[in-house]
Coordinates of N, CA and C in Angstrom, one line a residue:
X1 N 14.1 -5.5 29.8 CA 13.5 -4.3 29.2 C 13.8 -4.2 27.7
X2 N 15.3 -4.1 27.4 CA 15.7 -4.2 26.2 C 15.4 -5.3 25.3
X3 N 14.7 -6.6 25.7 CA 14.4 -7.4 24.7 C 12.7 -7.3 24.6
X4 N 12.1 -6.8 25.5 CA 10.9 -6.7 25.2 C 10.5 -5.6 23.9
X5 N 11.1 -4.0 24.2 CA 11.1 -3.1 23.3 C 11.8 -4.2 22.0
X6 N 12.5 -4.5 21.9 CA 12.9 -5.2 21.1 C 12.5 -6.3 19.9
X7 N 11.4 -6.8 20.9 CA 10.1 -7.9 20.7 C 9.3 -6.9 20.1
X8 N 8.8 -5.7 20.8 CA 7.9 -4.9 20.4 C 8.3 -4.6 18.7
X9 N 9.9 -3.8 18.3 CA 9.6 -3.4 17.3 C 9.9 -4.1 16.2
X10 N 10.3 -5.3 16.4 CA 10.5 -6.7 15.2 C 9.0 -7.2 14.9
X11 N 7.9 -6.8 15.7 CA 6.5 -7.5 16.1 C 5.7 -5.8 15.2
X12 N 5.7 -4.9 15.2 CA 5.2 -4.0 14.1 C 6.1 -3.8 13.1
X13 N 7.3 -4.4 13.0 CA 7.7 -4.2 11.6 C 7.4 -5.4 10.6
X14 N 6.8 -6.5 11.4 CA 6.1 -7.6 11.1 C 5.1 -7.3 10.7
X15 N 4.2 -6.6 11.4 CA 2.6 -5.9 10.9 C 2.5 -5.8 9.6
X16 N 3.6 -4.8 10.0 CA 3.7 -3.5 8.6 C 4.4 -4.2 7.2
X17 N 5.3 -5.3 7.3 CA 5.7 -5.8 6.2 C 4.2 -6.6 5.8
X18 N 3.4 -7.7 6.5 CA 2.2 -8.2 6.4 C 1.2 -7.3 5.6
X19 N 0.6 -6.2 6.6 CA -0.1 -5.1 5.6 C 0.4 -4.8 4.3
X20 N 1.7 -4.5 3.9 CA 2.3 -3.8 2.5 C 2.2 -5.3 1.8
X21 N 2.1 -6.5 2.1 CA 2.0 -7.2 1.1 C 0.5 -7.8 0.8
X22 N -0.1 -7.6 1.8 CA -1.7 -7.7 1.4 C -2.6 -6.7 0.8
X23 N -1.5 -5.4 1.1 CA -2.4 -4.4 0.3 C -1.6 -4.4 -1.5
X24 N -0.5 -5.2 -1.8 CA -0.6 -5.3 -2.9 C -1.3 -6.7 -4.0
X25 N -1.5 -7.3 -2.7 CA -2.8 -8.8 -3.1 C -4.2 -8.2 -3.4
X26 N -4.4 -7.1 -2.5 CA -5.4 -7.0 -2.5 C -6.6 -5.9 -3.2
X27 N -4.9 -4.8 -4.0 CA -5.4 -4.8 -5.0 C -6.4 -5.0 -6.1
X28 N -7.6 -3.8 -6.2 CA -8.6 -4.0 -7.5 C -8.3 -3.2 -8.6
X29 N -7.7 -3.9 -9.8 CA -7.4 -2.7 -11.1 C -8.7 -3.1 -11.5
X30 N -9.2 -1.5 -12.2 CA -10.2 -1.3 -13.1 C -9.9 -0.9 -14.5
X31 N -10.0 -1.9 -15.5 CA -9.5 -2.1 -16.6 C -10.3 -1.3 -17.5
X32 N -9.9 -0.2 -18.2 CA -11.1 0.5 -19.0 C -11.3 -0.2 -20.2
X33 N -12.6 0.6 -20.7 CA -13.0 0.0 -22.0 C -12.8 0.9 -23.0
X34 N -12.0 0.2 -24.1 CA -11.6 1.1 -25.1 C -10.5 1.1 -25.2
X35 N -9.9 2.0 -24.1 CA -8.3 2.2 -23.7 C -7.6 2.6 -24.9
X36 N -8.1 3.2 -25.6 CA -7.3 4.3 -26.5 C -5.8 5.4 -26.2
X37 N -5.7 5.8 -27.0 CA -4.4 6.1 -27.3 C -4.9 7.6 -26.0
X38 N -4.0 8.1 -25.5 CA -4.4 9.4 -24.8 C -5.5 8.8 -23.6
X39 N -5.7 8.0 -23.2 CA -6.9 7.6 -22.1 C -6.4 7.8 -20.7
X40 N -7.0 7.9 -20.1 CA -5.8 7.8 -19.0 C -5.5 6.2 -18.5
X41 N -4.7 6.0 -17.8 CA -4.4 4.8 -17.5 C -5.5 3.5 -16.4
X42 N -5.9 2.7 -16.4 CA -6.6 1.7 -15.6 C -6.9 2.7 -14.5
X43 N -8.0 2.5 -13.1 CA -7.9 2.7 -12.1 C -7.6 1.8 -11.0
X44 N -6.4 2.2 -10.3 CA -6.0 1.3 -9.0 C -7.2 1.3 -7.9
X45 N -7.4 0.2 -7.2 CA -8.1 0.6 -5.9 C -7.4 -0.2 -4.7
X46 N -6.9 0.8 -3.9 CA -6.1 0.0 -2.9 C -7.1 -0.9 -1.7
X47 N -8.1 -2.1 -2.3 CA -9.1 -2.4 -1.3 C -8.0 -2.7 0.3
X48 N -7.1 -2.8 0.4 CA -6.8 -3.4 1.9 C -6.6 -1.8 2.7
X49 N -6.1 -1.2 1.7 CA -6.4 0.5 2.9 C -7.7 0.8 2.9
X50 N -8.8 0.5 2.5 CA -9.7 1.0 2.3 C -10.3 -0.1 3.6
X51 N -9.9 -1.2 3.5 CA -10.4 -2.3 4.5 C -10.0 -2.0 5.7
X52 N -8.5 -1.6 6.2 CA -8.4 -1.3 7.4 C -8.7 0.0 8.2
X53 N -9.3 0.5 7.3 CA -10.8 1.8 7.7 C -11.7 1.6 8.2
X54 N -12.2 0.6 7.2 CA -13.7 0.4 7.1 C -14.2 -0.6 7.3
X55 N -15.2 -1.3 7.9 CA -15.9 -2.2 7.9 C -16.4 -3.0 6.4
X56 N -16.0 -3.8 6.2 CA -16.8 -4.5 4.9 C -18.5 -3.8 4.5
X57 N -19.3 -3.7 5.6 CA -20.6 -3.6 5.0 C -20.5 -2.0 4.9
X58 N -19.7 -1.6 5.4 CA -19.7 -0.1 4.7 C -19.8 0.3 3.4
X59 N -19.0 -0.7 2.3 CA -19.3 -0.8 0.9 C -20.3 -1.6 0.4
X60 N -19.8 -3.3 1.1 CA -20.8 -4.2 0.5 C -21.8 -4.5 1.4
X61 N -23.3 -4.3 1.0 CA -23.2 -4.6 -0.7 C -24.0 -3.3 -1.4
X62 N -23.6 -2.2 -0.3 CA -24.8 -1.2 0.1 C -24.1 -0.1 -1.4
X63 N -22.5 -0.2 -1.6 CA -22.5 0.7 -2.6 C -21.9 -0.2 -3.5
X64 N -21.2 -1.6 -3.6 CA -20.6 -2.3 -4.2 C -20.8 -3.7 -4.0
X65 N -21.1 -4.4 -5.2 CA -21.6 -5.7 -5.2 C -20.0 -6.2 -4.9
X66 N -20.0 -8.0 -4.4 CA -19.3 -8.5 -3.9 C -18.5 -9.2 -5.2
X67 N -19.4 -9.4 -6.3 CA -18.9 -10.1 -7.3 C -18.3 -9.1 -8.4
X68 N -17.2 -9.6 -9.0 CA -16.0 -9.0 -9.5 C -16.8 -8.9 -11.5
X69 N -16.9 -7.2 -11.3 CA -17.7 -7.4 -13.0 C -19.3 -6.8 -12.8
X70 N -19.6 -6.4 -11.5 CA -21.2 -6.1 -11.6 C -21.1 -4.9 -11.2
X71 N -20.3 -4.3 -11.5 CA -20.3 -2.9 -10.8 C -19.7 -2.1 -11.7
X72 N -20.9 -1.6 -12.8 CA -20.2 -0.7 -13.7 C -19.8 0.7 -13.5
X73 N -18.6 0.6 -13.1 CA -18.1 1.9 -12.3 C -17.9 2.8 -13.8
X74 N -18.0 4.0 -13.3 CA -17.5 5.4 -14.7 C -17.6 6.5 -14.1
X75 N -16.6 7.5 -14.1 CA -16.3 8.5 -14.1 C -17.2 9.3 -13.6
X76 N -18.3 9.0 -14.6 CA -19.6 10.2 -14.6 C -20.4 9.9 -13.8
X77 N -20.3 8.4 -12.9 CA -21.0 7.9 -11.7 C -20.3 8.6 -10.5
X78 N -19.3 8.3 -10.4 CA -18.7 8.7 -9.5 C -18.4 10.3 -9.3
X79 N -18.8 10.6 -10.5 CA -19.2 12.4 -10.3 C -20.3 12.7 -9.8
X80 N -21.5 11.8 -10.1 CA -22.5 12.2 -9.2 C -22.7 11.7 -7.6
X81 N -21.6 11.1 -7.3 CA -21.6 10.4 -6.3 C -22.0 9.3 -5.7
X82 N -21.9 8.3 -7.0 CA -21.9 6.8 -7.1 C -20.6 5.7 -6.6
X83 N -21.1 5.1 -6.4 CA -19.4 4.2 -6.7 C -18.9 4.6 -5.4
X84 N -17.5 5.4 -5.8 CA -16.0 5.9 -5.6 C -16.8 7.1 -5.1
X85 N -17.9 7.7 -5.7 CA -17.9 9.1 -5.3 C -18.7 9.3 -4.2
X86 N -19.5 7.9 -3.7 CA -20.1 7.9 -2.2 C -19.2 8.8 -1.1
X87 N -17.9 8.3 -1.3 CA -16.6 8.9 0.2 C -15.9 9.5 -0.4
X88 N -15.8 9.6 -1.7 CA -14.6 11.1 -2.2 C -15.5 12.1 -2.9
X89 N -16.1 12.7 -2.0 CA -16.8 13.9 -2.1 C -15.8 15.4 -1.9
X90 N -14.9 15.3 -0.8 CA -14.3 16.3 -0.4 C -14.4 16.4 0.9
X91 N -15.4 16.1 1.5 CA -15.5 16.1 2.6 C -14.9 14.3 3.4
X92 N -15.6 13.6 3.4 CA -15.0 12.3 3.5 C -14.2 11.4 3.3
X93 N -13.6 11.9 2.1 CA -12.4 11.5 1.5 C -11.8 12.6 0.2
X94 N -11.0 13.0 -0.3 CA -10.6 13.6 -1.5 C -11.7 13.5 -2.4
X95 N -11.5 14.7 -2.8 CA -12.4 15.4 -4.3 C -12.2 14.3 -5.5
X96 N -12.9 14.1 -6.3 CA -12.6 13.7 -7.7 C -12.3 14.9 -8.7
X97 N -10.9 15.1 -9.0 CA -11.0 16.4 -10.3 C -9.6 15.4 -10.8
X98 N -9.5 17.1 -11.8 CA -8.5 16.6 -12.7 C -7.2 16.7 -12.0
X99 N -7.3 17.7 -10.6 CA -6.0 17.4 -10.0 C -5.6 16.2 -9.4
X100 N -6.4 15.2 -8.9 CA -6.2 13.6 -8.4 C -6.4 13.1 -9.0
X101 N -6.1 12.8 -10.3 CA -6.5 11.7 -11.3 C -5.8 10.4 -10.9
X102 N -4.0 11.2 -10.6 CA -2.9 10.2 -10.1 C -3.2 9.6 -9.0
X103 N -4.1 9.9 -8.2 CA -4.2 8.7 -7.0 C -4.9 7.7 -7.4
X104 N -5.5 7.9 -8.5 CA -6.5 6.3 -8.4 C -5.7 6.0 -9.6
X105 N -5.4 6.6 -11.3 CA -5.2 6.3 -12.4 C -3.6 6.2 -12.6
X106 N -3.2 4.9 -12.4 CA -2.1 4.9 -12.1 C -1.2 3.7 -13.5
X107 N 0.0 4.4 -13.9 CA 0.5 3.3 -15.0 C 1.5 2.1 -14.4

């Protein structure tokens, strides 16, 4: 009994080390244009937590193309509920304001 429980939690700490290193591979920084003095910083997108939610065709290619660069994401899209702002409405996922900037715009 004690080696199976045992098996069990060396076998999800396995998971879990797996997942934390794929969700740092898998990783999409969105590099702004300009990037001026005072800007806020790039936006992170953690695509592997968003993956182990979601189905692929949940985004692609219905709100996001597959190829890296065709998807001119901005702020002002995502305010009207483009992009990012399809599921962070408030209801589906967190609001977009100036109080969550730090979840996505990260240094």
């Amino acid at each position: 009994m004690r080696l199976a429980v045992s098996l069990a939690v060396v076998g999800l700490l396995l998971v879990a080390l797996v997942g934390f290193v794929a969700a740092v591979e898998g990783d999409i920084v969105f590099q702004r244009k300009g990037g001026g003095a005072g800007e806020a910083p790039p936006a992170l997108f953690p695509h592997w937590v968003h993956r182990i939610r979601f189905k692929c065709y949940v985004c692609h290619d219905a709100i996001f193309q597959m190829k890296a660069g065709t998807n001119p994401v901005t702020m002002d899209g995502i305010r009207e509920g483009k992009f990012c702002g399809t599921c962070h409405d408030g209801k589906t996922a967190f609001t977009v304001s100036f109080e969550t900037c730090g979840r996505c715009h990260r240094e």
